[in-house]
CSV table of C-alpha atoms and ligand atoms in Angstrom, one decimal:
chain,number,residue,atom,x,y,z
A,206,UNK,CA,107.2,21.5,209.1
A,207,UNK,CA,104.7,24.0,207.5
A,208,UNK,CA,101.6,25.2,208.4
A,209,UNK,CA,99.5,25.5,205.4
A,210,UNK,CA,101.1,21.3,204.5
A,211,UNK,CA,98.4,21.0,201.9
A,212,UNK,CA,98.8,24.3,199.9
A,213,UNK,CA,102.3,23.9,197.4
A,214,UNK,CA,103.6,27.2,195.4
A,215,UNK,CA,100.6,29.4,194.0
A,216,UNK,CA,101.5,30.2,190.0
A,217,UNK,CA,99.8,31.5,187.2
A,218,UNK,CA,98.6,29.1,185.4
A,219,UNK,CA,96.0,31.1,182.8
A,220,UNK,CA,92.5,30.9,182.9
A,221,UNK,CA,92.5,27.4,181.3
A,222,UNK,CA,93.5,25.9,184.3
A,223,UNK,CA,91.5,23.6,187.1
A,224,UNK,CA,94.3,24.1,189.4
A,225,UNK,CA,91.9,25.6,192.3
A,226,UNK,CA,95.3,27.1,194.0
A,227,UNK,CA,96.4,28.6,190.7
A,228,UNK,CA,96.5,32.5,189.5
A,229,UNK,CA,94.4,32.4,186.3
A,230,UNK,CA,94.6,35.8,185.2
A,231,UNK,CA,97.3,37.8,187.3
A,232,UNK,CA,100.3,36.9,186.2
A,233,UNK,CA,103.1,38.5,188.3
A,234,UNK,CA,105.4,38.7,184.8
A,235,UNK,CA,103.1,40.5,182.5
A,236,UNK,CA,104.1,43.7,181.6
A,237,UNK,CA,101.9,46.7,182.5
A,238,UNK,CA,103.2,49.8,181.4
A,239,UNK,CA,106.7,49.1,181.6
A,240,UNK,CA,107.0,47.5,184.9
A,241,UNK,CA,105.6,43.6,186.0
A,242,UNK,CA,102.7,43.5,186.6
A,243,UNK,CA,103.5,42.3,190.5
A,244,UNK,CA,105.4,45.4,190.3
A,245,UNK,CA,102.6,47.6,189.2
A,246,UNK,CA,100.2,46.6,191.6
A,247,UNK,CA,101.9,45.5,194.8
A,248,UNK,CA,99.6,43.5,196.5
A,249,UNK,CA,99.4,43.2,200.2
A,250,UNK,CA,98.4,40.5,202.5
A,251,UNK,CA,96.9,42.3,205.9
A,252,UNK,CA,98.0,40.6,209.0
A,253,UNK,CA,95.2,41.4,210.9
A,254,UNK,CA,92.4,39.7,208.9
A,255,UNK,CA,94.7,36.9,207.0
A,256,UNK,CA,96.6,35.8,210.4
A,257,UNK,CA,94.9,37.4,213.9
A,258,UNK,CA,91.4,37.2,213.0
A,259,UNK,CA,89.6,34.3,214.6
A,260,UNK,CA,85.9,34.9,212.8
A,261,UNK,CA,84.5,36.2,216.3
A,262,UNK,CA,81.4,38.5,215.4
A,263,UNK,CA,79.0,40.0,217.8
A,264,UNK,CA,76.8,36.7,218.1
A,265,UNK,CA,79.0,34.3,217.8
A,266,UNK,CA,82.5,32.9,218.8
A,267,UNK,CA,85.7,31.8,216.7
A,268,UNK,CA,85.4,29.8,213.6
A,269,UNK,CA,88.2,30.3,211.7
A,270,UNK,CA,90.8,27.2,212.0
A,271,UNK,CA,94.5,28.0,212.2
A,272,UNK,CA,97.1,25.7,212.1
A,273,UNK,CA,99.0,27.9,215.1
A,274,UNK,CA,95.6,28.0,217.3
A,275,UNK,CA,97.2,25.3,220.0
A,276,UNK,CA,99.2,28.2,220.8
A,277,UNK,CA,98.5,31.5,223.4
A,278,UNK,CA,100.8,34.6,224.2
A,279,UNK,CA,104.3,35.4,222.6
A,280,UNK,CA,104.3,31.4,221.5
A,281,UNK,CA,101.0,32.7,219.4
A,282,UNK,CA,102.8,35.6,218.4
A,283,UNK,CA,105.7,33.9,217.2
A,284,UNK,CA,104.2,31.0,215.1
A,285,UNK,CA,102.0,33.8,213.2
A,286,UNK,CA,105.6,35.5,212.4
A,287,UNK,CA,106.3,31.8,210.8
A,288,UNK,CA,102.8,31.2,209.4
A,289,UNK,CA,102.4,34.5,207.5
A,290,UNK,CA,106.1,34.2,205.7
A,291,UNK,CA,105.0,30.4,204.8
A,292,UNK,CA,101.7,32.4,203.4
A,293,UNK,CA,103.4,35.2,201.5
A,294,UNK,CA,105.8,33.1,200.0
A,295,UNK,CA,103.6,30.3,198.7
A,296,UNK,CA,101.2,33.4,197.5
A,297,UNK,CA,104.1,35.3,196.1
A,298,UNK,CA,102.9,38.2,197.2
A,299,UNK,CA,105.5,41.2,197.7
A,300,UNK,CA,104.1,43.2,200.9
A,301,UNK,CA,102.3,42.9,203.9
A,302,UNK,CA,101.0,45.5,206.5
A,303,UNK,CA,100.2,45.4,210.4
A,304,UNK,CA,99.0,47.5,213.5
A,305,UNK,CA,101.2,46.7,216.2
A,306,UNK,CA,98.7,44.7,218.2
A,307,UNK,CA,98.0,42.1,215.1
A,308,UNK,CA,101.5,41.0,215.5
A,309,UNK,CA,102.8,40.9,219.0
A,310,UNK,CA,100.1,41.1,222.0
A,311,UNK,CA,99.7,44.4,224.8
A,312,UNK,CA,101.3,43.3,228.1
A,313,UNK,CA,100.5,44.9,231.5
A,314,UNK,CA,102.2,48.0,230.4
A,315,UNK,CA,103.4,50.2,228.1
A,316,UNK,CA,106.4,49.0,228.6
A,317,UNK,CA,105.7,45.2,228.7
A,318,UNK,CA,103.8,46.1,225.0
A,319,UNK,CA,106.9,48.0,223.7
A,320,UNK,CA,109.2,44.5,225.3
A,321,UNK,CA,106.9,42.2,223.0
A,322,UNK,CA,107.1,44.6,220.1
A,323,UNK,CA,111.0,44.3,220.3
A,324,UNK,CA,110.6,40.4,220.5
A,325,UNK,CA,108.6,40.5,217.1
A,326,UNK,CA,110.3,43.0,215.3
A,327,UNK,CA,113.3,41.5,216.0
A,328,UNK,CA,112.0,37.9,214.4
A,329,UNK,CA,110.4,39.8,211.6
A,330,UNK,CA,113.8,41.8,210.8
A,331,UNK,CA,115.1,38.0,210.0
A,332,UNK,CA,112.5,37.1,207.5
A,333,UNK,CA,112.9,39.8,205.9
A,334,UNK,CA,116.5,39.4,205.3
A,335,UNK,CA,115.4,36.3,203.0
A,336,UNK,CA,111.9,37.1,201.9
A,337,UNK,CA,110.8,38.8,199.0
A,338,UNK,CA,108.0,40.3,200.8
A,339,UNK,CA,108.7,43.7,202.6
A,340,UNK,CA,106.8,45.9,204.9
A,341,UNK,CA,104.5,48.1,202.9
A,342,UNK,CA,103.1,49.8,205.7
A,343,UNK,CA,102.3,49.7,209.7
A,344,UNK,CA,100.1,51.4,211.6
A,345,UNK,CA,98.8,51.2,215.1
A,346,UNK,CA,95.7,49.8,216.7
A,347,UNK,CA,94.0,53.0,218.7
A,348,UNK,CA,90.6,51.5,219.1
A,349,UNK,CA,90.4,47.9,220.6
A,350,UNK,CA,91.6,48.7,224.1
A,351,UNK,CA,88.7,50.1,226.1
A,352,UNK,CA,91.6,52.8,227.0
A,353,UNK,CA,90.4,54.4,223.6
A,354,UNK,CA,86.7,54.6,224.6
A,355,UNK,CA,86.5,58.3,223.8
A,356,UNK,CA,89.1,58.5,220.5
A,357,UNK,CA,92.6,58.5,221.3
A,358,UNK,CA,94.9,61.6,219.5
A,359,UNK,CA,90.8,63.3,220.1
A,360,UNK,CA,90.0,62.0,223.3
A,361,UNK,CA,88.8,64.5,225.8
A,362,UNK,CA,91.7,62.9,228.4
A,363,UNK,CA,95.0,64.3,227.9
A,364,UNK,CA,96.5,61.0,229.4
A,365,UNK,CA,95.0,59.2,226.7
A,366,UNK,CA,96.6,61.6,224.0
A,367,UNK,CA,100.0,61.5,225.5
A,368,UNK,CA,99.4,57.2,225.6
A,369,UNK,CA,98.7,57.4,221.5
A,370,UNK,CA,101.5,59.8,221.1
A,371,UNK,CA,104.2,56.9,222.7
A,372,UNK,CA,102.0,54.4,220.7
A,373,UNK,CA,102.6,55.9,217.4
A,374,UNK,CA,106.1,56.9,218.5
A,375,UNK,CA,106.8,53.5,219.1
A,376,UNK,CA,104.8,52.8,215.4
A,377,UNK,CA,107.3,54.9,213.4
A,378,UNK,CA,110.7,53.5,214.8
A,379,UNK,CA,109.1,49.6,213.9
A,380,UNK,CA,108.5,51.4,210.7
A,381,UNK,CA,112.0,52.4,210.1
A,382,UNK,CA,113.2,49.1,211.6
A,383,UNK,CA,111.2,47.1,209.4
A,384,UNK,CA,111.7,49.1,206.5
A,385,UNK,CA,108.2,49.8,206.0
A,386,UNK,CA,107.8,52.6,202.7
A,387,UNK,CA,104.4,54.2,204.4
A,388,UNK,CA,102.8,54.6,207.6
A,389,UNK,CA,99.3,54.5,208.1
A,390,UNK,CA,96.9,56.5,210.0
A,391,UNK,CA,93.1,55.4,210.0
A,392,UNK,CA,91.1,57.3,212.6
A,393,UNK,CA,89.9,54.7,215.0
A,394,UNK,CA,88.0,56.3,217.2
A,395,UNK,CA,88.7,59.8,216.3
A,396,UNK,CA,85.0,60.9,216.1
A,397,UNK,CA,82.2,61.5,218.3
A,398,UNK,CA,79.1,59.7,219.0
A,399,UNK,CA,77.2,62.9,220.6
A,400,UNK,CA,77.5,66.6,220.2
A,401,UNK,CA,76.2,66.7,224.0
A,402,UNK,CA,79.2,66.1,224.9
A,403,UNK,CA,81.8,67.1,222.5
A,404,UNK,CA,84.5,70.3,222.0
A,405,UNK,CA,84.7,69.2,218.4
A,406,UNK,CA,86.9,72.1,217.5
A,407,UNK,CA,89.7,71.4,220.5
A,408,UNK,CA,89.4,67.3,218.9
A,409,UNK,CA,90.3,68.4,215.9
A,410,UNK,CA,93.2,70.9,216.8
A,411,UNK,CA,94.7,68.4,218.4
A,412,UNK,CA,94.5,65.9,216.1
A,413,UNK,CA,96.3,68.0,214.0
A,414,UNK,CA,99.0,68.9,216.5
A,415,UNK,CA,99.6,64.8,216.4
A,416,UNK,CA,100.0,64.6,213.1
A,417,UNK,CA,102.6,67.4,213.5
A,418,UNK,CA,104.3,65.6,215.8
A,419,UNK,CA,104.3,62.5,214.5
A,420,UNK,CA,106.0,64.5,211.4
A,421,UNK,CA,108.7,66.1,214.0
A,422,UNK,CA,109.7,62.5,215.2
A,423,UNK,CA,109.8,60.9,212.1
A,424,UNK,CA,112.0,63.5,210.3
A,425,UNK,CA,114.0,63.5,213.8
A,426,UNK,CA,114.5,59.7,213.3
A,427,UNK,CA,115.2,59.9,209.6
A,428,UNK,CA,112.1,57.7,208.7
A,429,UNK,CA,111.3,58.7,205.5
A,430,UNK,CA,107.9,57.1,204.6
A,431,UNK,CA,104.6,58.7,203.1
A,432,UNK,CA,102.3,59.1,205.7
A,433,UNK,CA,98.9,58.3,204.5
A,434,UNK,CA,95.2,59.0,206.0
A,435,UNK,CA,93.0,56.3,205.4
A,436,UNK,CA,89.1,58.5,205.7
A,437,UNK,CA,86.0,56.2,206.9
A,438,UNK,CA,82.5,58.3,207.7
A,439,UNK,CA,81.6,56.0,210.4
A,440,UNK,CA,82.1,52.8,212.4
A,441,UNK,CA,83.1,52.9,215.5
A,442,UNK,CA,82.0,56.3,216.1
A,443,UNK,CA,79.0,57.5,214.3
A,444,UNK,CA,81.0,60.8,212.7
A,445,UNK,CA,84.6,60.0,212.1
A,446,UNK,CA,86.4,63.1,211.3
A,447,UNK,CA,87.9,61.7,208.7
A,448,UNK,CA,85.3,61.2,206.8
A,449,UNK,CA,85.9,60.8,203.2
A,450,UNK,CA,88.6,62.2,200.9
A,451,UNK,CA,87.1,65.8,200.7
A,452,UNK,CA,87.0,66.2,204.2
A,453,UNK,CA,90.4,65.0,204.8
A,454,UNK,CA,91.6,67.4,201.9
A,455,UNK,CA,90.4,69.8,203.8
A,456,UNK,CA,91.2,68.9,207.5
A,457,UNK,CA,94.9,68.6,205.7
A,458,UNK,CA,94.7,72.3,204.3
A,459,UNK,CA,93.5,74.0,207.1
A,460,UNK,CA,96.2,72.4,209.5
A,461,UNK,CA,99.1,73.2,207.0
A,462,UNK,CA,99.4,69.0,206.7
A,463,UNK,CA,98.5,68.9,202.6
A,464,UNK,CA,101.7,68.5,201.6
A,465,UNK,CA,103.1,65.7,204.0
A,466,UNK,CA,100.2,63.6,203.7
A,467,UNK,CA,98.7,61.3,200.9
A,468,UNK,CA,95.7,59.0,201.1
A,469,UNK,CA,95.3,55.2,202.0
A,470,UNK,CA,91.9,54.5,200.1
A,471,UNK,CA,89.6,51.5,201.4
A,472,UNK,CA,86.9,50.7,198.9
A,473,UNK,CA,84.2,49.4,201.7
A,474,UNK,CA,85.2,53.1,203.2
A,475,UNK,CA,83.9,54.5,200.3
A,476,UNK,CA,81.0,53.1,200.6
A,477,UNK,CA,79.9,53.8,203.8
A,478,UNK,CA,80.2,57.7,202.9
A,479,UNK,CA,78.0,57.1,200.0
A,480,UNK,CA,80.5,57.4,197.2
A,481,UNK,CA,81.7,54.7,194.8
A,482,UNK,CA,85.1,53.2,195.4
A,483,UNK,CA,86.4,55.1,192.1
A,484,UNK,CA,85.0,58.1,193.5
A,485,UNK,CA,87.5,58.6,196.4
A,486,UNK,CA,90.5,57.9,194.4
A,487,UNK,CA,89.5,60.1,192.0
A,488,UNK,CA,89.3,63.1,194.2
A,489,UNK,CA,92.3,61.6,196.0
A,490,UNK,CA,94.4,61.4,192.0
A,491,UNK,CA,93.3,64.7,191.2
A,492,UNK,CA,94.6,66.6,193.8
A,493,UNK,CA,97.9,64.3,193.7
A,494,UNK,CA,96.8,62.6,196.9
A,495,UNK,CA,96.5,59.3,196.4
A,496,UNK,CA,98.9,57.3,198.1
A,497,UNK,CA,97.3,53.4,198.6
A,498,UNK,CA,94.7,51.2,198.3
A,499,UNK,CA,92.8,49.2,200.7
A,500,UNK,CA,91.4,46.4,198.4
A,501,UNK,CA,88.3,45.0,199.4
A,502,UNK,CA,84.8,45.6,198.7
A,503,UNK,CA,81.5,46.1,200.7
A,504,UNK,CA,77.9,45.1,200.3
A,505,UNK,CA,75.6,47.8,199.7
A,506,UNK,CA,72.7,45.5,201.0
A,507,UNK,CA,74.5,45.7,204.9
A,508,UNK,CA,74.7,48.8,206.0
A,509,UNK,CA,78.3,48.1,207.8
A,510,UNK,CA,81.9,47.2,207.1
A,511,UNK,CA,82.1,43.9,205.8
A,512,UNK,CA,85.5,44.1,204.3
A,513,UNK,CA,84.8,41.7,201.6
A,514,UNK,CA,87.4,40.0,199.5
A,515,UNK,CA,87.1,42.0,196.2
A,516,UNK,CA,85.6,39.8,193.5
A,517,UNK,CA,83.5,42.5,191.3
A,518,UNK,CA,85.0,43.5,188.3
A,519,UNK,CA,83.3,46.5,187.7
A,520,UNK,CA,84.7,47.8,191.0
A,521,UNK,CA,88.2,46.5,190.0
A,522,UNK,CA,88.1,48.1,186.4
A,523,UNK,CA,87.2,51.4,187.7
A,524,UNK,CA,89.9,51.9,190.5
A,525,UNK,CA,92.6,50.6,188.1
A,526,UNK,CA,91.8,52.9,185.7
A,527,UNK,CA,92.2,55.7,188.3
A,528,UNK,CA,95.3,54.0,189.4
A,529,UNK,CA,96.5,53.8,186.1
A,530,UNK,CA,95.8,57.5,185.1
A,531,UNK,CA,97.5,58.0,188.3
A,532,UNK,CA,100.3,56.1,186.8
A,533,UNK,CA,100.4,54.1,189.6
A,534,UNK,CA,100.3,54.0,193.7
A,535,UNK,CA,104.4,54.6,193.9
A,536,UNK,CA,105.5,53.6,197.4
A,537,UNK,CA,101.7,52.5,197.9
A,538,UNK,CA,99.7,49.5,196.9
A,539,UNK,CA,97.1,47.6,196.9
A,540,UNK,CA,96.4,46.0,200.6
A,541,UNK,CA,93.6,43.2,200.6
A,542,UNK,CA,92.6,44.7,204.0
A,543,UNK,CA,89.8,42.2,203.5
A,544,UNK,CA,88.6,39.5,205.7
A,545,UNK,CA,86.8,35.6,204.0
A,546,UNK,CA,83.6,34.7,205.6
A,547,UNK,CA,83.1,33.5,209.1
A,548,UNK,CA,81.8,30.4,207.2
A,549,UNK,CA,85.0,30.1,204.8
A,550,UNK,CA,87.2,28.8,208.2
A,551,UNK,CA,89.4,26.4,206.8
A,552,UNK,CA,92.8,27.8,206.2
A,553,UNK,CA,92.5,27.1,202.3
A,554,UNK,CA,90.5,30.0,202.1
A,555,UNK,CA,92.7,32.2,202.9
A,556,UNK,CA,94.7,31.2,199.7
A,557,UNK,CA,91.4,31.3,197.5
A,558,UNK,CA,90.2,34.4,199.1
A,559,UNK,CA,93.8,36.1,198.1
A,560,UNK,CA,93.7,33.8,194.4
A,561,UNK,CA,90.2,35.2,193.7
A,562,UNK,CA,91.3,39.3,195.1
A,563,UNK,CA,94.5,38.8,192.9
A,564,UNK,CA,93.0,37.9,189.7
A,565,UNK,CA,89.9,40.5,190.0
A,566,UNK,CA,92.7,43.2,189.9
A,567,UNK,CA,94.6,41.7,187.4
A,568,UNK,CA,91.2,41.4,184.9
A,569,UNK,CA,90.2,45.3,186.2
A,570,UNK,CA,93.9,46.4,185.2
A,571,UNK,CA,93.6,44.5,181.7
A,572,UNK,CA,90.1,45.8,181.2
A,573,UNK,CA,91.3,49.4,182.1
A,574,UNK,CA,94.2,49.8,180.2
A,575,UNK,CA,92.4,48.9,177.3
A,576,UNK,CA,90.0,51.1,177.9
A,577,UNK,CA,92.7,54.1,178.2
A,578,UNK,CA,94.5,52.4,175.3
A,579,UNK,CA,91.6,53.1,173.4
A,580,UNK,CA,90.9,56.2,174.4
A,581,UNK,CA,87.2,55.2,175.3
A,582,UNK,CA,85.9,57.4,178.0
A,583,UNK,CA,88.6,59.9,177.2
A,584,UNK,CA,87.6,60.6,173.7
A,585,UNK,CA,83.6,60.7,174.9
A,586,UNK,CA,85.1,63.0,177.9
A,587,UNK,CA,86.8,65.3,176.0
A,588,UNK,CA,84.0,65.8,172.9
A,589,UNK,CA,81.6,66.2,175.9
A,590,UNK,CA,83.9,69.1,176.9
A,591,UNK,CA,84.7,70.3,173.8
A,592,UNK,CA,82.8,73.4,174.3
A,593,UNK,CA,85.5,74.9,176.3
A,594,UNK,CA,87.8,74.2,174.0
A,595,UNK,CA,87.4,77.4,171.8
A,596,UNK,CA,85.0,80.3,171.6
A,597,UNK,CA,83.1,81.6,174.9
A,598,UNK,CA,84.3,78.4,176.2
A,599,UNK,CA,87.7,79.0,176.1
A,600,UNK,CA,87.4,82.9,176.9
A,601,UNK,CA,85.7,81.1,180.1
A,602,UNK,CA,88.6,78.9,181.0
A,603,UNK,CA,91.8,81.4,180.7
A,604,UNK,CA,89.7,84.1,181.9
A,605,UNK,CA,89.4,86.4,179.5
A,606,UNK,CA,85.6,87.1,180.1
A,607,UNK,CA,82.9,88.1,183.1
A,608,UNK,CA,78.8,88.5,183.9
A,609,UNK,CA,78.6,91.7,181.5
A,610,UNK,CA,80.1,89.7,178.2
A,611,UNK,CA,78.6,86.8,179.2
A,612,UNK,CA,75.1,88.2,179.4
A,613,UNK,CA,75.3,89.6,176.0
A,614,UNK,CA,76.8,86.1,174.4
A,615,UNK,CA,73.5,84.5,176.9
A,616,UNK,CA,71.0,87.4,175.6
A,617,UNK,CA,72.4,86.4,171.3
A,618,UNK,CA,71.5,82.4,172.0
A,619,UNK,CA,68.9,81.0,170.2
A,620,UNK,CA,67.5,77.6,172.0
A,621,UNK,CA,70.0,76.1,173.9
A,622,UNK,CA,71.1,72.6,172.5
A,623,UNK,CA,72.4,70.2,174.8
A,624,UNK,CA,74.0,66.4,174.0
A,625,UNK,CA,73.1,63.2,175.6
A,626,UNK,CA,75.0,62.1,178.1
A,627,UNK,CA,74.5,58.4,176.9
A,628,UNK,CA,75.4,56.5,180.2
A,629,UNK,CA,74.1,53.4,178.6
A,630,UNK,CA,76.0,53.2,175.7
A,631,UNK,CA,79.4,53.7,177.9
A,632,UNK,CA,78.1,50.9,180.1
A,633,UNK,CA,77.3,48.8,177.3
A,634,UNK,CA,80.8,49.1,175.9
A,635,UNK,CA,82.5,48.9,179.4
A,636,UNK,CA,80.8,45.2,179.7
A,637,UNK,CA,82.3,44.2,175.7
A,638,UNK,CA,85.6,45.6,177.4
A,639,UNK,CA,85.5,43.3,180.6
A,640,UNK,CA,83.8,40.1,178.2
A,641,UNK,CA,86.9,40.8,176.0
A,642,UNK,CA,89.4,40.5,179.1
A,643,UNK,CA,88.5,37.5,180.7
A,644,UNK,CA,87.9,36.1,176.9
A,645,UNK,CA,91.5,36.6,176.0
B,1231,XLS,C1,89.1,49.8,209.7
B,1231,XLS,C2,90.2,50.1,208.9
B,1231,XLS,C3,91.5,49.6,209.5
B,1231,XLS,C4,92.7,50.3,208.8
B,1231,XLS,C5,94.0,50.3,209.5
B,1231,XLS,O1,87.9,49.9,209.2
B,1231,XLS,O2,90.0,49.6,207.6
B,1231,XLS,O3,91.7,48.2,209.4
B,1231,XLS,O4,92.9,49.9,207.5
B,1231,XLS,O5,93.9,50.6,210.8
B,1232,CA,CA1,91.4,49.7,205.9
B,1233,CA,CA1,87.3,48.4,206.6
C-alpha cells in the first residue's frame, strides 16, 4: 500500500499537456550542455518542509494532511522514511536533504537522539540501496530546542558548544553513512539579538574553531564532502553572522576556512539581506564559491522567510544563468528548501508544488542558455567595458600607469562622453527570450 494512492509516475509530458501531475517543460532527458538535464540541475526534495512540516504558524495549528499523521514517535519516523522514497520515486527526483531532527525525533538524551538516529539511518541505508535518489546533503537542526536559546557553536555557555560539537559530530558520520556529497551548515541561531549583552568577537572565534573542528573530524573519518555555509541576515536572531555571501567571504578568510568551504545559496536568504537571488550567487561564482542552491523564492511584500515554492521566471532565468556560467553546481544542486501554503494541505500539493518548482528551473535554464548562446548580455557587457580593452584602459588594467600619468591623460580630455546604460532595452529582450521559451 502507498501513501500518495492517487498520484501514479510524474513524466514529462511537454507543455501541451492537461495532465495536472505531468512535467511540462523539465524534461529530465534533455540535454543541457552535455549532461541530462536531471543531471545538470539535480533537484532536491527537502525533508523538512515536504515530509515533517505540519503547516503550524504562529496563530494557528496544523493543517497540512499526511497520509502517515495516525502515527507518533519512531512509528512516525519510520512511515516518513517510506512516504518520502514513495515521493521521490513517483517525482523522479535524484536527491534529498535533512537536518537530523526532520527525520528521526530527539529522545531524553543525547544518547537516546544518537539511538533513534541509528534506527533511521539504518532504514534509510536500505532505500538507498534501490533508489535512484541519494543524499545530497545533511545538516543539523541547532535552533528548535530551547537548549539553543543563545546560538549554539556562539552561545555564551560552553556546555552548549561542546552539545553542538557531538551534534554535528554525530551529523558528519550520518553523512558518510548515507553517502551524502555535502554537508550543510546554516547559522541557526548563530547571531545576537542585543549588543548589551554580547562578546561578539569571542562568538565568532569560536565559531570558527567549530568549523575547524568539524574539518579535523571529517578528514579523521574520511568523509569527503564539500562543506557549504548557507548566509541568512536575519531570522531567528536579528544579526546572523552569516549574513550574506560577502560577509561569509570574509568570515571564511579571516579564519583561514576559504579554501574548505563553498556556499549553499537560498534565494528567500537573499532577499532578506537586500540583494537579488542572482546577486549572491554571483559573488558566490566569482570567487569560485558557489557550491548549492536552496531553491525557493520570497515575497518582497512580507518582510520574513516565506520559503515559497519558486514559480517566477525572472528569478529562475537569472540564477541559471549564474549556474550556467558557473558551469554548473558540481557536487551541489538545486534543493527546493521551500514549503506550499498552509492553505495548499492536501498531500497533492506537494507534487504540484515540486511539478510547478521543477518546470520554472527548467524554462530559467532554457531561457538562460539562450541568452549565453547568444551572447546577449555578454556582448552588451563586454562593449560596455570595452574601454579597458586598449589605450589608458588597458595601461589601467596590467598596471602600467599611476595618479601622475593619469592626471595628464584627465588634464588632455575634452568633455567626457559617456554611453547609456540601456536597462530597458536588456529587459525588453530578456522578456522576448523567456516568451520564446515557454513558446517552443
Ligand atoms: C532556514 C534555512 C534552513 C537551512 C538548513 O531559514 O533555510 O532550512 O537551509 O538548516
Ligand atoms: Ca535554506
Ligand atoms: Ca529559508
Amino acid at each position: 500500500m502507498g501513501y500518495f494512492e492517487t498520484i501514479s509516475q510524474v513524466k514529462f509530458e511537454g507543455s501541451e499537456s492537461s495532465n495536472q501531475f505531468a512535467f511540462k517543460y523539465y524534461n529530465p532527458e534533455e540535454m543541457i550542455n552535455g549532461k541530462t538535464m536531471e543531471e545538470f540541475l539535480r533537484f532536491a526534495v527537502s525533508y523538512w518542509h515536504t515530509f515533517t512540516a505540519d503547516g503550524t504558524d504562529p496563530f494557528g495549528q496544523p493543517t497540512m494532511l499526511r497520509p502517515y499523521n495516525k502515527f507518533t514517535g519512531m512509528d512516525l519516523a519510520k512511515a516518513r522514511v517510506e512516504a518520502s522514497f514513495e515521493f521521490f520515486e513517483k517525482m523522479d527526483v535524484p536527491f534529498f536533504c535533512f537536518h537530523d531532527v526532520d527525520v528521526a525525533p530527539e529522545g531524553d538524551t543525547l544518547r537516546e537522539t544518537n539511538k533513534n538516529m541509528d534506527e533511521i539511518v539504518a532504514m534509510i541505508k536500505e532505500y538507498l540501496k534501490t533508489s535512484k535518489t541519494k543524499l545530497l546533503w545533511n545538516t543539523a537542526n541547532m535552533f528548535s530546542n530551547p537548549r539553543w536559546v543563545h546560538g549554539a557553536a556562539t552561545s555564551p555557555n560552553a556546555d552548549v558548544f561542546a552539545y553542538a560539537a557531538a551534534k554535528v559530530k554525530k551529523g558528519l558520520e550520518v553523512g558518510k553513512e548515507l553517502g551524502s556529497e555535502n554537508y550543510v551548515f546554516w547559522g541557526g541561531r548563530e547571531g545576537y539579538d542585543t549588543l548589551l549583552n554580547t562578546n561578539m568577537k569571542l562568538e565568532l572565534d569560536n565559531l570558527a574553531r567549530f568549523f575547524h573542528m568539524a574539518l579535523d573530524y571529517s578528514k579523521e573519518i574520511g568523509f569527503d564532502a564539500q562543506f557549504l555555509i548557507e548566509p541568512k541576515p536575519k531570522e531567528p536572531t536579528k544579526h546572523q553572522y552569516d549574513f550574506d555571501v560577502a560577509t561569509g567571504l570574509s568570515f571564511l578568510q579571516t579564519y583561514g576556512l576559504k579554501d574548505h568551504f563553498k556556499f549553499n545559496i537560498e534565494a528567500n536568504h537573499a532577499i532578506l539581506a537586500g540583494h537579488t537571488f542572482e546577486h549572491e550567487l554571483h559573488v558566490a561564482r566569482t570567487h569560485g564559491m558557489l557550491g548549492s542552491v536552496d531553491a525557493n523564492q520570497g515575497d518582497t511584500l512580507l518582510g520574513w522567510d516565506t520559503d515559497e515554492f519558486p514559480t517566477d521566471l525572472y528569478s529562475t532565468t537569472l540564477a541559471m544563468y549564474e549556474i550556467l556560467k558557473n558551469e554548473g553546481l558540481g557536487t551541489g544542486g538545486l534543493n527546493f528548501d521551500a514549503k506550499v501554503r498552509r492553505g495548499s494541505f492536501d498531500y497533492e500539493d506537494l507534487f504540484h508544488a515540486h511539478i510547478a518548482g521543477m518546470d520554472s528551473f527548467a524554462i530559467g535554464t532554457k531561457v538562460a542558455k539562450k541568452l549565453l548562446e547568444d551572447k546577449v548580455l555578454e556582448d552588451f557587457i563586454a562593449d560596455r567595458y570595452s574601454s579597458y580593452t586598449a589605450g589608458i584602459g588597458l595601461e589601467i588594467v596590467e598596471g602600467k600607469t599611476d595618479f601622475r600619468k593619469l592626471e595628464d591623460y584627465a588634464l588632455g580630455l575634452g568633455e567626457i562622453q559617456n554611453k547609456s546604460g540601456r536597462q530597458e532595452y536588456l529587459k525588453g529582450i530578456l522578456n522576448k527570450y523567456i516568451l520564446k521559451a515557454i513558446a517552443e
